[in-house]
PDB file of C-alpha atoms in Angstrom:
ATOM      1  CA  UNK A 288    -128.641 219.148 129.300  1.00  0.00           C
ATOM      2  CA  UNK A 289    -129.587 222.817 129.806  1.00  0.00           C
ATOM      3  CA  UNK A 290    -131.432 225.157 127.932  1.00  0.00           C
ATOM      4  CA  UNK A 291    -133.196 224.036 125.160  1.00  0.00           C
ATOM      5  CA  UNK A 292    -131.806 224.492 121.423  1.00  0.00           C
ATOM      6  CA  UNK A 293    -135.506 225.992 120.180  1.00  0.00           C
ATOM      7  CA  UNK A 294    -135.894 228.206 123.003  1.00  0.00           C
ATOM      8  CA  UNK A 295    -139.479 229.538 122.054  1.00  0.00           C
ATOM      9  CA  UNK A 296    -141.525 226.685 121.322  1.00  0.00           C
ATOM     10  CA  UNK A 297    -145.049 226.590 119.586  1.00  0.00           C
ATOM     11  CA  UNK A 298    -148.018 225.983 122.047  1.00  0.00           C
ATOM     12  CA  UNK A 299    -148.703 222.572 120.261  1.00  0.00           C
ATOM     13  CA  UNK A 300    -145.310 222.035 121.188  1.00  0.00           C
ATOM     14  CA  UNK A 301    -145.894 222.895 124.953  1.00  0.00           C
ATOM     15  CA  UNK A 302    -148.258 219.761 125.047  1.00  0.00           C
ATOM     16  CA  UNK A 303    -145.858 216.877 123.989  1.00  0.00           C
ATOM     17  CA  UNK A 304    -145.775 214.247 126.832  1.00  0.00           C
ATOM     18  CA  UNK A 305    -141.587 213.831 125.813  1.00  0.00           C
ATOM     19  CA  UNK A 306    -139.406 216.907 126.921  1.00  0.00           C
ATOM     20  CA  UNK A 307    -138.611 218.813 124.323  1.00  0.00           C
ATOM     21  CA  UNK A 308    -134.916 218.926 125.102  1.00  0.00           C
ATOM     22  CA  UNK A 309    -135.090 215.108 125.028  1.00  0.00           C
ATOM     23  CA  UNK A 310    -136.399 214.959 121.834  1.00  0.00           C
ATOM     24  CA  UNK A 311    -134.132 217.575 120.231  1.00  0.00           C
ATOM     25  CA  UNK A 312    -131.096 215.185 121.682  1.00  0.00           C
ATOM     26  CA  UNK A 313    -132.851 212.312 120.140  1.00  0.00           C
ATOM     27  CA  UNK A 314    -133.263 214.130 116.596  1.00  0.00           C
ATOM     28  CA  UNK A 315    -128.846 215.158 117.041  1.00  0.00           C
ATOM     29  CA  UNK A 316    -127.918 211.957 117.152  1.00  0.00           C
ATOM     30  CA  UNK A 317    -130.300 210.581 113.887  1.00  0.00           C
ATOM     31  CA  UNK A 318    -129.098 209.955 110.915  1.00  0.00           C
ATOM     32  CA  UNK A 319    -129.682 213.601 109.703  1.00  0.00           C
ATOM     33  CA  UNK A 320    -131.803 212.588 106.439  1.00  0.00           C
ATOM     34  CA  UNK A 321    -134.185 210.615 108.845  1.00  0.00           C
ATOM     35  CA  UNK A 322    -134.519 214.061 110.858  1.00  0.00           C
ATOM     36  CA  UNK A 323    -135.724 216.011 107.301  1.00  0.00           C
ATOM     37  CA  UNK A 324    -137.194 213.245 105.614  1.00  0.00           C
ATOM     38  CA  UNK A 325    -138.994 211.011 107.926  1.00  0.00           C
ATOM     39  CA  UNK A 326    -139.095 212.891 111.463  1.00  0.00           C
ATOM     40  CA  UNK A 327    -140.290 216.327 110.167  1.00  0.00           C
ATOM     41  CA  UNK A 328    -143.250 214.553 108.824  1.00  0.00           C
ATOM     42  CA  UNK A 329    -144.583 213.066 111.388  1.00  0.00           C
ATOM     43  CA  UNK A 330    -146.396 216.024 113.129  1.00  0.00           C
ATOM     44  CA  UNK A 331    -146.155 219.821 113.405  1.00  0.00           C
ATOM     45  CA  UNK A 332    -144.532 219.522 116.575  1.00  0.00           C
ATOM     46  CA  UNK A 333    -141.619 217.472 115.106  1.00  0.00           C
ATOM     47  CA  UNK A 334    -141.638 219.511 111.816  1.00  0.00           C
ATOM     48  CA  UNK A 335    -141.149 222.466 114.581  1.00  0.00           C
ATOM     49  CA  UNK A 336    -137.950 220.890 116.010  1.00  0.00           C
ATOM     50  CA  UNK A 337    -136.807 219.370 112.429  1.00  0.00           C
ATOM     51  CA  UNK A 338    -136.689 223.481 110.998  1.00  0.00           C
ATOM     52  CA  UNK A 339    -135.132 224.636 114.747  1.00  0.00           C
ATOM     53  CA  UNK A 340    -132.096 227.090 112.912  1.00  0.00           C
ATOM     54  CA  UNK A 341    -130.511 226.118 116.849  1.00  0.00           C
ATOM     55  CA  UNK A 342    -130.747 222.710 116.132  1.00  0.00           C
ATOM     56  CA  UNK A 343    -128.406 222.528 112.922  1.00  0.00           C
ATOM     57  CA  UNK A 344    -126.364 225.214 114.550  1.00  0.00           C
ATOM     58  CA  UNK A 345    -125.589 223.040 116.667  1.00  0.00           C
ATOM     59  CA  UNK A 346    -125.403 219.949 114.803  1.00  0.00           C
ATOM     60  CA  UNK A 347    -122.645 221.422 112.926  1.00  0.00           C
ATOM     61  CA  UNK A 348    -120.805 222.788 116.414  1.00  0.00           C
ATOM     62  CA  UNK A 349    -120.836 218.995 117.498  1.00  0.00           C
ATOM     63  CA  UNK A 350    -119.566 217.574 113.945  1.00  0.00           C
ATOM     64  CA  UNK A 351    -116.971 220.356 113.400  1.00  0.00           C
ATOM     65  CA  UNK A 352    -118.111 221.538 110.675  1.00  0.00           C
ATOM     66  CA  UNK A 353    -117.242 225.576 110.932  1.00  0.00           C
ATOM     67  CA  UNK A 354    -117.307 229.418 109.510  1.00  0.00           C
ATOM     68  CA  UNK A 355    -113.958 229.806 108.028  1.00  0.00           C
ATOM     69  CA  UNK A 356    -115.069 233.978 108.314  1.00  0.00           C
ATOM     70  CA  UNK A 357    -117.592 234.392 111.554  1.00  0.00           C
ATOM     71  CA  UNK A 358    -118.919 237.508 109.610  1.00  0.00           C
ATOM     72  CA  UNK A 359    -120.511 235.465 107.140  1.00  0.00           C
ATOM     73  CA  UNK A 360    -123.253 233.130 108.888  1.00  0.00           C
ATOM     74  CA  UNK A 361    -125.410 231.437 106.918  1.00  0.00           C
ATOM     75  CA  UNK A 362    -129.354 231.999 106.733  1.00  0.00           C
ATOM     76  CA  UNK A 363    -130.347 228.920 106.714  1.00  0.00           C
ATOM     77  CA  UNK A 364    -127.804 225.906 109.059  1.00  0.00           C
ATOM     78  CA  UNK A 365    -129.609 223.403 107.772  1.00  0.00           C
ATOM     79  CA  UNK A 366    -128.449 223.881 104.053  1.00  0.00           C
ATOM     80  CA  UNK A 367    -124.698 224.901 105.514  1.00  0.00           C
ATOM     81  CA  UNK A 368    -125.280 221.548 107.635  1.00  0.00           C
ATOM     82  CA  UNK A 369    -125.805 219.473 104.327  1.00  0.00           C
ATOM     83  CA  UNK A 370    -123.158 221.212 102.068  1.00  0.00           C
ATOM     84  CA  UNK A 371    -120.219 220.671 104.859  1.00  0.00           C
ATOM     85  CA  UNK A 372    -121.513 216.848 104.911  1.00  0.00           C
ATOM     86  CA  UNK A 373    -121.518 217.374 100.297  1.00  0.00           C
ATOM     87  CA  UNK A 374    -117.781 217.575 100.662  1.00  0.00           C
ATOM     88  CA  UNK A 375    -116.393 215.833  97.515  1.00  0.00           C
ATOM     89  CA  UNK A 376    -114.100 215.964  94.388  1.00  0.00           C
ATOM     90  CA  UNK A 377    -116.138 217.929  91.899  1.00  0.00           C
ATOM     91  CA  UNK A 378    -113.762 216.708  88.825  1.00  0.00           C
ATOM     92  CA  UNK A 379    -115.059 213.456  86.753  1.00  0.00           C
ATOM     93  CA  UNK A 380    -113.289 210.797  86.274  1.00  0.00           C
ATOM     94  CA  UNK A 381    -110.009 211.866  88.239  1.00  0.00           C
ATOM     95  CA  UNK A 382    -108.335 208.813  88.135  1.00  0.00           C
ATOM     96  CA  UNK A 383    -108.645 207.753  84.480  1.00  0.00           C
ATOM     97  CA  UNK A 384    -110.662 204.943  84.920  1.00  0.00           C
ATOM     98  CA  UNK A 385    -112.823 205.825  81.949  1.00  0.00           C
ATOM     99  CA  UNK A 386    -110.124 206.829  80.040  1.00  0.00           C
ATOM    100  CA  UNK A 387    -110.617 210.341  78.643  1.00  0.00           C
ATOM    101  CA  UNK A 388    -114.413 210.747  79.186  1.00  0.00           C
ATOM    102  CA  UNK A 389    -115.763 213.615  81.109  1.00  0.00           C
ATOM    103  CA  UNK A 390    -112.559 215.880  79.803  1.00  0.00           C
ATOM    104  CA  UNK A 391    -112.393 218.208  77.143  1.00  0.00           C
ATOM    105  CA  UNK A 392    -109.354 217.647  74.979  1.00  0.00           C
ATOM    106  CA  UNK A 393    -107.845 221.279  74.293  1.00  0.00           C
ATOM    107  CA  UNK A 394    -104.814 220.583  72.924  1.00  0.00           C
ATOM    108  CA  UNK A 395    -103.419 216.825  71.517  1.00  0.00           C
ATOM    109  CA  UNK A 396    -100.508 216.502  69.790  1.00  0.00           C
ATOM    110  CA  UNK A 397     -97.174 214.413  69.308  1.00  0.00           C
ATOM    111  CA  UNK A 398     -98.294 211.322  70.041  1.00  0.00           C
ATOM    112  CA  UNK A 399    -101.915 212.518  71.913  1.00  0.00           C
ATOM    113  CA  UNK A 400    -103.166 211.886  75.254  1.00  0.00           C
ATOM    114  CA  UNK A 401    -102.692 208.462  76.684  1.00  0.00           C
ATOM    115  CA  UNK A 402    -103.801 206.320  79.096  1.00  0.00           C
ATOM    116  CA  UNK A 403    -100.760 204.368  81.106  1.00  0.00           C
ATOM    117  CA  UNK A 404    -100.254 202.442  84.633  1.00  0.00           C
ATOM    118  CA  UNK A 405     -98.064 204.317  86.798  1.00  0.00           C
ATOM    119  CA  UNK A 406     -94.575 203.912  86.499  1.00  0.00           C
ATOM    120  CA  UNK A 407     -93.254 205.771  90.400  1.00  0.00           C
ATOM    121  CA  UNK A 408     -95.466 204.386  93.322  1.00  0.00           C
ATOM    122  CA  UNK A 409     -97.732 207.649  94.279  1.00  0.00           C
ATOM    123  CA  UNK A 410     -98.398 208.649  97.783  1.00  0.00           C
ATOM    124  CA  UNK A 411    -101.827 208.223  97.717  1.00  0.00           C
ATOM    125  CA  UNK A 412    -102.050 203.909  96.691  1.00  0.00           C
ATOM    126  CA  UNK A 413    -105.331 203.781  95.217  1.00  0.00           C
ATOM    127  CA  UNK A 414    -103.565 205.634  92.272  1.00  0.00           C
ATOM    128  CA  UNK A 415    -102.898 203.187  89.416  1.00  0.00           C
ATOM    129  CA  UNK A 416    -102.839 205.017  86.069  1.00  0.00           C
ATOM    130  CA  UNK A 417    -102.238 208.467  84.823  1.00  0.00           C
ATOM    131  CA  UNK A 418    -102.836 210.397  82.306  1.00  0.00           C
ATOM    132  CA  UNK A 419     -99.913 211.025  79.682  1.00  0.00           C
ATOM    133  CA  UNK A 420     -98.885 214.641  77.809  1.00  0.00           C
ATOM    134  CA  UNK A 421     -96.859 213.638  74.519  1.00  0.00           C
ATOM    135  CA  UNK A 422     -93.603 215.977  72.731  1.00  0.00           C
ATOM    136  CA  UNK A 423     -96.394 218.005  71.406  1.00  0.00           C
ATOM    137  CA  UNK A 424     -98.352 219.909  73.614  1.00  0.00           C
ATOM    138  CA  UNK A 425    -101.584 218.291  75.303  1.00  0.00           C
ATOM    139  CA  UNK A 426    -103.725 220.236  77.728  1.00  0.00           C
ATOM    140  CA  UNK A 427    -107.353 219.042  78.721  1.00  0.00           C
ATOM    141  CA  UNK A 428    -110.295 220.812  80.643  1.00  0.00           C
ATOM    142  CA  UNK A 429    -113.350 220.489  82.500  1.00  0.00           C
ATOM    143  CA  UNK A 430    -115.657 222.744  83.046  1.00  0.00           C
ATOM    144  CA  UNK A 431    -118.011 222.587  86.781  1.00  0.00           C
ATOM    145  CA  UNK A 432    -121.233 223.802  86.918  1.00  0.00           C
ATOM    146  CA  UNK A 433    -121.446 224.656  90.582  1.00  0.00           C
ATOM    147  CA  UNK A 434    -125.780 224.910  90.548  1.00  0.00           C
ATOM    148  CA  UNK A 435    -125.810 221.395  89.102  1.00  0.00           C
ATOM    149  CA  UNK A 436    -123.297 220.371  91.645  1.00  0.00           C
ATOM    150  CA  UNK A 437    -125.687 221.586  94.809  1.00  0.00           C
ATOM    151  CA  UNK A 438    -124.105 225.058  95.294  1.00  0.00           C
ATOM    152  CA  UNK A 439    -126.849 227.205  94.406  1.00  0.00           C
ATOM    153  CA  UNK A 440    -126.559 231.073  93.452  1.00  0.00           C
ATOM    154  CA  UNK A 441    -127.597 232.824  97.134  1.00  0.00           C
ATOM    155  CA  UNK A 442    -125.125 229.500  98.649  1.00  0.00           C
ATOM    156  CA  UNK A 443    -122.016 230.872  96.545  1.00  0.00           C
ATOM    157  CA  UNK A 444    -122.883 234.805  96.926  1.00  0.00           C
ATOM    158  CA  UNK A 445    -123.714 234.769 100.805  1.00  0.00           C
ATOM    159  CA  UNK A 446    -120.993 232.168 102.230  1.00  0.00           C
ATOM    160  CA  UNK A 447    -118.052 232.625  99.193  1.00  0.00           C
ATOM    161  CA  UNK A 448    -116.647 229.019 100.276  1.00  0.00           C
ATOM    162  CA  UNK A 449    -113.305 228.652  99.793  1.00  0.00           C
ATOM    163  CA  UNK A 450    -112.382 226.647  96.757  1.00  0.00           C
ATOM    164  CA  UNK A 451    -109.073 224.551  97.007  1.00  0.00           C
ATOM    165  CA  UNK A 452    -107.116 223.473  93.865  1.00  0.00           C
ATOM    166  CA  UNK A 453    -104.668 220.992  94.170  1.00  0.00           C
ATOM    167  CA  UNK A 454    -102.698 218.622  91.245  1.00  0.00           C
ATOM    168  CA  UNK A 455    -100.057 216.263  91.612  1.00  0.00           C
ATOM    169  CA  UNK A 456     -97.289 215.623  88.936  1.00  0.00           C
ATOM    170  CA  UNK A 457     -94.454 213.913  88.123  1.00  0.00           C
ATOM    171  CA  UNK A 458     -91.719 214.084  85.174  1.00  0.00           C
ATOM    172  CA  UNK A 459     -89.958 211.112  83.435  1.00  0.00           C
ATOM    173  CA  UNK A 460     -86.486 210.528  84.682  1.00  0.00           C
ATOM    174  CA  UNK A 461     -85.023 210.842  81.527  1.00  0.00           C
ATOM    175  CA  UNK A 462     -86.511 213.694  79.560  1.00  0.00           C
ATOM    176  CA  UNK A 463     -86.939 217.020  80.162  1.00  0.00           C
ATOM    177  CA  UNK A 464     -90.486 218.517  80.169  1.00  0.00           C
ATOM    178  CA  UNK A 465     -92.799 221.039  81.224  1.00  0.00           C
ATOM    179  CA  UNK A 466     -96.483 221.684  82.928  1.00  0.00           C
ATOM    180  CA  UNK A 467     -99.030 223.628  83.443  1.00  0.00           C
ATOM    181  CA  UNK A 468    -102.167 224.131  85.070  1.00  0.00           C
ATOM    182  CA  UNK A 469    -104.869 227.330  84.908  1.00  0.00           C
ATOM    183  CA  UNK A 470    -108.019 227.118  86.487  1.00  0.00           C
ATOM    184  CA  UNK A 471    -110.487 230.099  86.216  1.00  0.00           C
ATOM    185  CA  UNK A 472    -113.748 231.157  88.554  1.00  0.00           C
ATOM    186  CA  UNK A 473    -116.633 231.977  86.096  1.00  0.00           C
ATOM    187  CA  UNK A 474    -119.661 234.143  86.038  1.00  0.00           C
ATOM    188  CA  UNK A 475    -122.956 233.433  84.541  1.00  0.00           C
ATOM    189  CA  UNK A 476    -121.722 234.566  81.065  1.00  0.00           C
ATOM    190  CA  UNK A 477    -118.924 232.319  81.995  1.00  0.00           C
ATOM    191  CA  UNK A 478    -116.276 235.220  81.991  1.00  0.00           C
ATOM    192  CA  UNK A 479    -113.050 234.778  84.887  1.00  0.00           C
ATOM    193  CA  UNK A 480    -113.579 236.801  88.189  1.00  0.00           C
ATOM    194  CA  UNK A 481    -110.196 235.099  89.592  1.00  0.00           C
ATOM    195  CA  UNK A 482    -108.010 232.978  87.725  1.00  0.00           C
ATOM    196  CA  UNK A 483    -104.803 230.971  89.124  1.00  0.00           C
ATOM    197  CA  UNK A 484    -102.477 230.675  86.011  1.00  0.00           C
ATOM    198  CA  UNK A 485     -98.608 230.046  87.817  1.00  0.00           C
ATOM    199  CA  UNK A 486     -95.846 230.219  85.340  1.00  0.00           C
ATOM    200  CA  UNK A 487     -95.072 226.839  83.503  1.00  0.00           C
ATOM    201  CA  UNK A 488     -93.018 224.219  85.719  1.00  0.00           C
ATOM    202  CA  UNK A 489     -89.917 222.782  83.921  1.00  0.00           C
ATOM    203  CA  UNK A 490     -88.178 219.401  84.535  1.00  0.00           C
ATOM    204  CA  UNK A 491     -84.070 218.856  83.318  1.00  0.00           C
ATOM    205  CA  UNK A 492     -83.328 215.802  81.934  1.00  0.00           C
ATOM    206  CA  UNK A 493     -82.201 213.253  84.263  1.00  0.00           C
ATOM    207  CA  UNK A 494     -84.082 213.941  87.285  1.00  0.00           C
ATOM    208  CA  UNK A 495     -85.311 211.531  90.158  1.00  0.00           C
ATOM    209  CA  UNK A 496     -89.113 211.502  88.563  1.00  0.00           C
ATOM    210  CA  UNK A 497     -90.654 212.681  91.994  1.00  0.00           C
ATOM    211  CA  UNK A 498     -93.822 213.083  92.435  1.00  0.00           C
ATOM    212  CA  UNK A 499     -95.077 217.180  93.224  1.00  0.00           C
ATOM    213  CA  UNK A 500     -98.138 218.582  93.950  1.00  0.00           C
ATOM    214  CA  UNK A 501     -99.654 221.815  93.682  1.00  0.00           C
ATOM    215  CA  UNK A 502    -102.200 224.045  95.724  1.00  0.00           C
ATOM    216  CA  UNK A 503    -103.928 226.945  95.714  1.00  0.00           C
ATOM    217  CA  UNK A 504    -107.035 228.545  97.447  1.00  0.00           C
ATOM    218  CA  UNK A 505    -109.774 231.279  95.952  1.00  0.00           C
ATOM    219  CA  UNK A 506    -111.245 233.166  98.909  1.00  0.00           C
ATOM    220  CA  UNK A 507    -113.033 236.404  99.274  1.00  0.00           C
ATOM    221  CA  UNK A 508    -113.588 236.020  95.380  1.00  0.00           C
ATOM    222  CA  UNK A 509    -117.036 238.480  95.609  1.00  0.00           C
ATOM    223  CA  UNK A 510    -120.313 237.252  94.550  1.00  0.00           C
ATOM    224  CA  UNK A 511    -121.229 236.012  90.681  1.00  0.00           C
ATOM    225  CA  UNK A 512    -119.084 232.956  90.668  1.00  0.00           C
ATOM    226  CA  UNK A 513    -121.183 230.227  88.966  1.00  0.00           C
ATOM    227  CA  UNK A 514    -118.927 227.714  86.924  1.00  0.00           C
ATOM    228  CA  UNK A 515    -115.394 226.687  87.879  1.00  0.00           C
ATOM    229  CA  UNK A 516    -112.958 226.095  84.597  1.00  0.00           C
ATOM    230  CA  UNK A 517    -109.752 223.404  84.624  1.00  0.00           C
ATOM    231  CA  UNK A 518    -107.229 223.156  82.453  1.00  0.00           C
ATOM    232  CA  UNK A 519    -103.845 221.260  83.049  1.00  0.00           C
ATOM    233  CA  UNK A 520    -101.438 219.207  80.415  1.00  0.00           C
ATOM    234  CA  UNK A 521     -97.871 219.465  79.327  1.00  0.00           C
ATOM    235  CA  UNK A 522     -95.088 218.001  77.535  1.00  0.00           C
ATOM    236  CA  UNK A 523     -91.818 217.225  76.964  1.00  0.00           C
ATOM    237  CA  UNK A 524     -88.926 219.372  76.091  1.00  0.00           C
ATOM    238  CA  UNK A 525     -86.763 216.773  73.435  1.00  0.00           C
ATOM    239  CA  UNK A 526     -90.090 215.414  71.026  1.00  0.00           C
ATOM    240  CA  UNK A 527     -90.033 212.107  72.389  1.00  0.00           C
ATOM    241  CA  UNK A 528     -92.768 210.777  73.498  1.00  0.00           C
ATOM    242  CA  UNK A 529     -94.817 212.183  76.996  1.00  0.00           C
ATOM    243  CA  UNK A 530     -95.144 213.265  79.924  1.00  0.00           C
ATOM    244  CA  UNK A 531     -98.046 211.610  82.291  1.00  0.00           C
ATOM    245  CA  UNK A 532    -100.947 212.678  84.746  1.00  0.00           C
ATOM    246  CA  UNK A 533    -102.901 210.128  86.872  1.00  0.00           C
ATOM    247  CA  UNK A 534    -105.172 211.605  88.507  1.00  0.00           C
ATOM    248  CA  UNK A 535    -107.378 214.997  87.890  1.00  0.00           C
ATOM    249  CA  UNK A 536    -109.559 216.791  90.350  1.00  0.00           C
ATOM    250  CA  UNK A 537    -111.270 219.789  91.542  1.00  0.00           C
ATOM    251  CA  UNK A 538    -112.502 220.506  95.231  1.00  0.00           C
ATOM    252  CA  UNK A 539    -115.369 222.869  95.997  1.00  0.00           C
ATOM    253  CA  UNK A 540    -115.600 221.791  99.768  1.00  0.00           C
ATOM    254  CA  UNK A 541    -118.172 223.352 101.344  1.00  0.00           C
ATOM    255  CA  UNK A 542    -117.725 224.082 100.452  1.00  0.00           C
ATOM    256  CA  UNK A 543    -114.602 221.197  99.464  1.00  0.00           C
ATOM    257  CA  UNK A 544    -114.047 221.315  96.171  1.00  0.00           C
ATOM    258  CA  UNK A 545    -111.715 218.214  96.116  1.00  0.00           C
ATOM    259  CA  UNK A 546    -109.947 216.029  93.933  1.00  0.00           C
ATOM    260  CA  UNK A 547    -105.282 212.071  89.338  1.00  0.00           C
ATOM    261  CA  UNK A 548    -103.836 211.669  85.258  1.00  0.00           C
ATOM    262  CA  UNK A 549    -100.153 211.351  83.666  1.00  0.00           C
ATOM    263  CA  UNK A 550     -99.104 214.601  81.263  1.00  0.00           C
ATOM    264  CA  UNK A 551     -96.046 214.956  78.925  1.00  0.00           C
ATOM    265  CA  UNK A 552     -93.124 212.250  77.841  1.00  0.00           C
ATOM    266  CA  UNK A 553     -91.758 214.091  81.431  1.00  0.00           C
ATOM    267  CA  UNK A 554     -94.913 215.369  83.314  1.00  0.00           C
ATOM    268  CA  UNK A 555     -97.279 212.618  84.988  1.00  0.00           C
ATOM    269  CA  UNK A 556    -100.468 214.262  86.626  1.00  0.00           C
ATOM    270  CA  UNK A 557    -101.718 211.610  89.132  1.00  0.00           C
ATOM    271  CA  UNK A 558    -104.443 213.212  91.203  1.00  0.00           C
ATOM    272  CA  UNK A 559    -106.703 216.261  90.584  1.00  0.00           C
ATOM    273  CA  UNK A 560    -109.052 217.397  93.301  1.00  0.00           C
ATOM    274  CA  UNK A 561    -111.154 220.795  93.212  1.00  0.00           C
ATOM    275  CA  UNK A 562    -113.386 221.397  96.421  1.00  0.00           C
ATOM    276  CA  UNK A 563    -115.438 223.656  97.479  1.00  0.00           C
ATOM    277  CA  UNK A 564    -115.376 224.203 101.060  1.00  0.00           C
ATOM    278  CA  UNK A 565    -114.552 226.481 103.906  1.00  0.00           C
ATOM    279  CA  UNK A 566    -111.314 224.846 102.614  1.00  0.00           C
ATOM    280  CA  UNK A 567    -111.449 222.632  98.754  1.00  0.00           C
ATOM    281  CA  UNK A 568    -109.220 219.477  95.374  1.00  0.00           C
ATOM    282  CA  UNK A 569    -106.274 217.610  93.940  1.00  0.00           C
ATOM    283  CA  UNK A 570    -104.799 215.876  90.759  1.00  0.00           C
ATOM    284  CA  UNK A 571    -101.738 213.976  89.833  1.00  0.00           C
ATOM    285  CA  UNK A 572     -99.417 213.686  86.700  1.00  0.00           C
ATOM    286  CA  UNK A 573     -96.761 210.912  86.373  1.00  0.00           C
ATOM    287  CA  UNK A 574     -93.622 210.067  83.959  1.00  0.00           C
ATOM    288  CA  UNK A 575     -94.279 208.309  80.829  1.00  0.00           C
ATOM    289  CA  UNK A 576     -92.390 205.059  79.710  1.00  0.00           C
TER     290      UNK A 576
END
């Protein structure tokens, strides 16, 4: 098994009648919230093994969970340990399964924001509605607190996990339309330090409805980033009646930021991820009938 993962053990620890590299192998292969929750109570010798930095080191080694830049390693494994496991979409209600709650309405006009099964199958199945953009223009936001979400100041400063944005979206066949998406890193005072604002996308009429999806990934951003800010929507380009998104999302993965809706007459957004991550989230827009 060779050398042990704590290599300067505490005198009390000395006198446990188990080896302490058997025990350390025993506490890798727990469920890791039994390890900091029920093992590290039990005595000081445990509580020794439970705090081992080597031991969540290697923990995350074993479950490939690793630096994207080896110049920044973390203080504390155990926290980087959890945060890697944290890995989720941080957008609400991507899908539209509560219709519009968790999102901001920015923008809502034509015939407003709606609510529609997909029309084109989209690649990922569990998709089955979108949001949908009208002839008007309708954008909508959200707005991630990254301290509420686990990622606390000295996490976000220290590491700077990358933060992946990715949408999906889709314009009706018969319609031309247009999209957009801007998403924003924010500061305490909630002012950008990076933004990712592409130039609008825009559909002809006529076209095969495909679905697209787009990506994009903040790294080396500096410290002070505390709030992440989403905005995506569109419309269509003759004032009929929508373009859709099914799916929103936004992917801190950690640091994965991860994360579907229906836009315009011609723009469907399907799935929206953000993560935050040493990689990071997704959303989707679809064509309205």
């Amino acid at each position: 098994m060779g050398a042990s993962l704590c290599s300067t053990p505490s005198p009390a620890m000395s006198k446990i009648s188990v080896p302490l590299e058997v025990l350390e192998e025993i506490f890798m292969n727990l469920p890791p919230e039994q390890v900091v929750l029920i093992c590290r109570v039990v005595c000081h010798q445990w509580k020794d093994i439970a705090d081992c930095q080597s031991l969540w080191k290697n923990r995350c080694r074993r479950e490939g969970y690793r630096l994207h830049d080896n110049s920044k390693v973390p203080k504390d494994w155990r926290l980087f340990f959890f945060m890697c496991k944290k890995r989720r979409n941080l957008l609400k209600n991507p899908q539209a399964e509560d219709e519009m709650r968790d999102w901001q309405i920015l923008e809502n006009n034509g015939h407003h924001w709606k609510i529609e099964p997909i029309i084109f199958a989209h690649p990922n199945e569990s998709v089955q509605k979108n949001f949908v953009t009208s002839f008007g223009m309708c954008t909508k936001c959200q707005l991630i607190d990254l301290e509420k979400e686990g990622y606390n100041a000295s996490f976000m400063d220290h590491l700077q996990p990358q933060i992946k944005i990715s949408d999906w979206y889709a314009p009706r066949t018969d319609c031309g339309c247009q999209y957009m998406i801007h998403v924003e890193l924010l500061n305490q005072k909630k002012k950008p330090i990076k933004t990712f604002s592409p130039e609008k996308i825009f559909f002809e009429q006529w076209n095969d409805g495909t679905w697209n999806q787009i990506t994009h990934v903040f790294q080396n951003y500096g410290p002070g980033v505390r709030f992440i800010r989403f905005v995506h929507g569109g419309q269509d380009s003759q004032f009929w009646a929508g373009c859709e998104s099914s799916r929103h999302g936004i992917l801190v993965n950690w640091a994965q930021i991860q994360r579907v809706g229906h836009l315009s007459p011609s723009i469907v957004a399907n799935e929206l991820r953000v993560q935050v991550s040493q990689n990071i989230s997704h959303s989707n827009f679809a064509p309205w009938r």
